[in-house]
Amino acid sequence: MLQAALDHGPVARSTIARLAGLSPAAVSRLCADLVGAGLLREVPDAAGVKAVGRPHVPVEVDTGRLVACGLHIAARHMTLALVDLRGSVLARERLEHQAADPGRVLARAARRIPEFVAEHAGGRRPLGLGVASGGWVDPAHGVIVENAPLGWHGVPAGAVLEDATGLPVVLDGHSRALARAEQLFGDVRARASVVHLFVGNVVDAAFATGGAVHHGPRSAAGSVAHLPLPGRAEPCACGRRGCLQAAVSNRALGLRAVREGIIPAPAFAGLLDLARAGDRRAIGLLREAGAHGRRRGRTAARPAQPGVARGHRGGRDPPA
């Protein structure tokens, strides 16, 4: 029902009933509950003519009473964001951090969130906090199982942030979070199936079929960081050589660019700046990495037969 209102609102309840496969009576009852919860609002003016009885009044997603907080935890910074219920970003800021101590990083985010909401929500109430991190994330237990660039293992980030902020917290890997955002607010073909490959300081993927984003056993679905790349021998943190993440992550490309004399320091942002300025060596290095990602992406996508395939290379400002 909310997806129908998001896609078509202001929309008649009869249309919602048809799209959601529910009876008109059920839709009217549930609409009243959703209006009361601040998720939908009635739009009498959109009816065109004066309607008799509330069920004829169209409804749409209410962006005036609630907001949602988002927190993306990257290798050297966090991105804190506030969005309305249509997914529009109301405010965003970057918080630098030292990744070694997860307790301090999460505590800093928790302290800032109430201030951030007070400054930017315009009196709207926060519905909850969505948290995304790279690496292996277990959303069922709210745990960052392993994030190699951060050096984090078994961090109960969901419980820590929920206790500190008092907000309901949903934690997931950033590829799955991005795939879910695409389903909600992006290309309508992604509602049925989508494959998302993320290449940044970590490399991971997400896929959805039948409208559901898959998590797999122990929430390890989409763990492609250690897929072997034929002919590559870069050492990986897992102890092996030639893993996808060791060859094409931002850190790996920065180090390689230094070895090849393209940039003086191993910063991916510098490599990206050169590529944008037209430097052929920088462009060639990024294209080579992209080719590796596409090949592995096609391998991962083949079983799902997605309707939409998208990818993202994390740069200076990863999405929240």
mmCIF file of N, CA and C in Angstrom, residues 28 39 53 67 75 79-80 83 85 99-100 109 113 150 184 210-211 230 234 266 268 273 276 280-281 301 308:
data_model
loop_
_atom_site.group_PDB
_atom_site.id
_atom_site.type_symbol
_atom_site.label_atom_id
_atom_site.label_comp_id
_atom_site.label_asym_id
_atom_site.label_seq_id
_atom_site.Cartn_x
_atom_site.Cartn_y
_atom_site.Cartn_z
ATOM 1 N N SER A 28 -9.383 0.652 3.074
ATOM 2 C CA SER A 28 -9.914 1.796 3.835
ATOM 3 C C SER A 28 -9.496 1.716 5.302
ATOM 4 N N LEU A 39 2.141 8.151 8.218
ATOM 5 C CA LEU A 39 2.786 7.662 6.993
ATOM 6 C C LEU A 39 2.042 8.091 5.727
ATOM 7 N N GLY A 53 -18.028 11.037 1.579
ATOM 8 C CA GLY A 53 -17.444 9.909 2.310
ATOM 9 C C GLY A 53 -15.935 9.886 2.170
ATOM 10 N N VAL A 67 10.458 11.839 9.573
ATOM 11 C CA VAL A 67 11.688 11.765 8.792
ATOM 12 C C VAL A 67 12.397 10.469 9.163
ATOM 13 N N ALA A 75 35.403 3.951 5.543
ATOM 14 C CA ALA A 75 36.701 3.615 6.124
ATOM 15 C C ALA A 75 37.273 4.730 6.988
ATOM 16 N N THR A 79 28.860 9.257 7.026
ATOM 17 C CA THR A 79 27.943 10.211 6.421
ATOM 18 C C THR A 79 26.613 10.087 7.140
ATOM 19 N N LEU A 80 26.183 11.180 7.738
ATOM 20 C CA LEU A 80 24.908 11.239 8.446
ATOM 21 C C LEU A 80 23.920 11.984 7.566
ATOM 22 N N VAL A 83 16.301 12.094 5.690
ATOM 23 C CA VAL A 83 15.467 12.027 4.483
ATOM 24 C C VAL A 83 13.998 12.063 4.871
ATOM 25 N N LEU A 85 9.941 10.836 3.779
ATOM 26 C CA LEU A 85 9.429 9.501 3.461
ATOM 27 C C LEU A 85 9.319 9.237 1.972
ATOM 28 N N ALA A 99 39.082 4.767 12.785
ATOM 29 C CA ALA A 99 38.331 3.512 12.745
ATOM 30 C C ALA A 99 38.754 2.491 13.792
ATOM 31 N N ALA A 100 39.872 2.673 14.448
ATOM 32 C CA ALA A 100 40.418 1.615 15.303
ATOM 33 C C ALA A 100 39.480 1.215 16.435
ATOM 34 N N ALA A 109 28.745 9.147 16.647
ATOM 35 C CA ALA A 109 27.542 9.236 15.811
ATOM 36 C C ALA A 109 26.295 9.391 16.669
ATOM 37 N N ILE A 113 23.503 12.560 16.430
ATOM 38 C CA ILE A 113 22.203 12.335 15.791
ATOM 39 C C ILE A 113 21.089 13.206 16.372
ATOM 40 N N LEU A 150 37.971 -1.216 8.110
ATOM 41 C CA LEU A 150 37.823 -0.642 9.444
ATOM 42 C C LEU A 150 38.579 -1.443 10.500
ATOM 43 N N LEU A 184 12.768 0.832 -3.680
ATOM 44 C CA LEU A 184 11.771 1.762 -3.155
ATOM 45 C C LEU A 184 11.619 3.000 -4.018
ATOM 46 N N GLY A 210 12.135 -11.798 -7.007
ATOM 47 C CA GLY A 210 10.799 -11.874 -6.446
ATOM 48 C C GLY A 210 10.486 -10.740 -5.499
ATOM 49 N N GLY A 211 11.167 -9.604 -5.679
ATOM 50 C CA GLY A 211 10.927 -8.438 -4.837
ATOM 51 C C GLY A 211 11.640 -8.445 -3.508
ATOM 52 N N PRO A 230 41.672 -14.391 -12.162
ATOM 53 C CA PRO A 230 42.746 -15.095 -12.866
ATOM 54 C C PRO A 230 43.862 -14.135 -13.282
ATOM 55 N N GLU A 234 47.889 -9.874 -6.269
ATOM 56 C CA GLU A 234 47.977 -8.931 -5.154
ATOM 57 C C GLU A 234 47.640 -9.632 -3.838
ATOM 58 N N PRO A 266 49.053 7.336 -2.167
ATOM 59 C CA PRO A 266 48.007 6.347 -2.478
ATOM 60 C C PRO A 266 46.606 6.786 -2.063
ATOM 61 N N PHE A 268 42.822 7.435 -3.494
ATOM 62 C CA PHE A 268 41.949 7.194 -4.639
ATOM 63 C C PHE A 268 41.374 8.503 -5.187
ATOM 64 N N ASP A 273 40.615 12.404 -9.567
ATOM 65 C CA ASP A 273 40.773 13.768 -10.087
ATOM 66 C C ASP A 273 41.541 13.761 -11.402
ATOM 67 N N ARG A 276 39.321 12.470 -14.190
ATOM 68 C CA ARG A 276 38.352 13.487 -14.600
ATOM 69 C C ARG A 276 39.005 14.577 -15.438
ATOM 70 N N ARG A 280 45.312 9.894 -19.310
ATOM 71 C CA ARG A 280 45.061 8.605 -19.958
ATOM 72 C C ARG A 280 45.458 7.423 -19.081
ATOM 73 N N ARG A 281 46.552 7.571 -18.324
ATOM 74 C CA ARG A 281 46.977 6.456 -17.474
ATOM 75 C C ARG A 281 45.964 6.222 -16.359
ATOM 76 N N ALA A 301 25.550 -12.317 -11.344
ATOM 77 C CA ALA A 301 24.180 -12.014 -11.757
ATOM 78 C C ALA A 301 23.515 -13.164 -12.482
ATOM 79 N N VAL A 308 17.332 -5.535 -13.773
ATOM 80 C CA VAL A 308 18.154 -4.343 -13.759
ATOM 81 C C VAL A 308 19.490 -4.700 -13.146
#
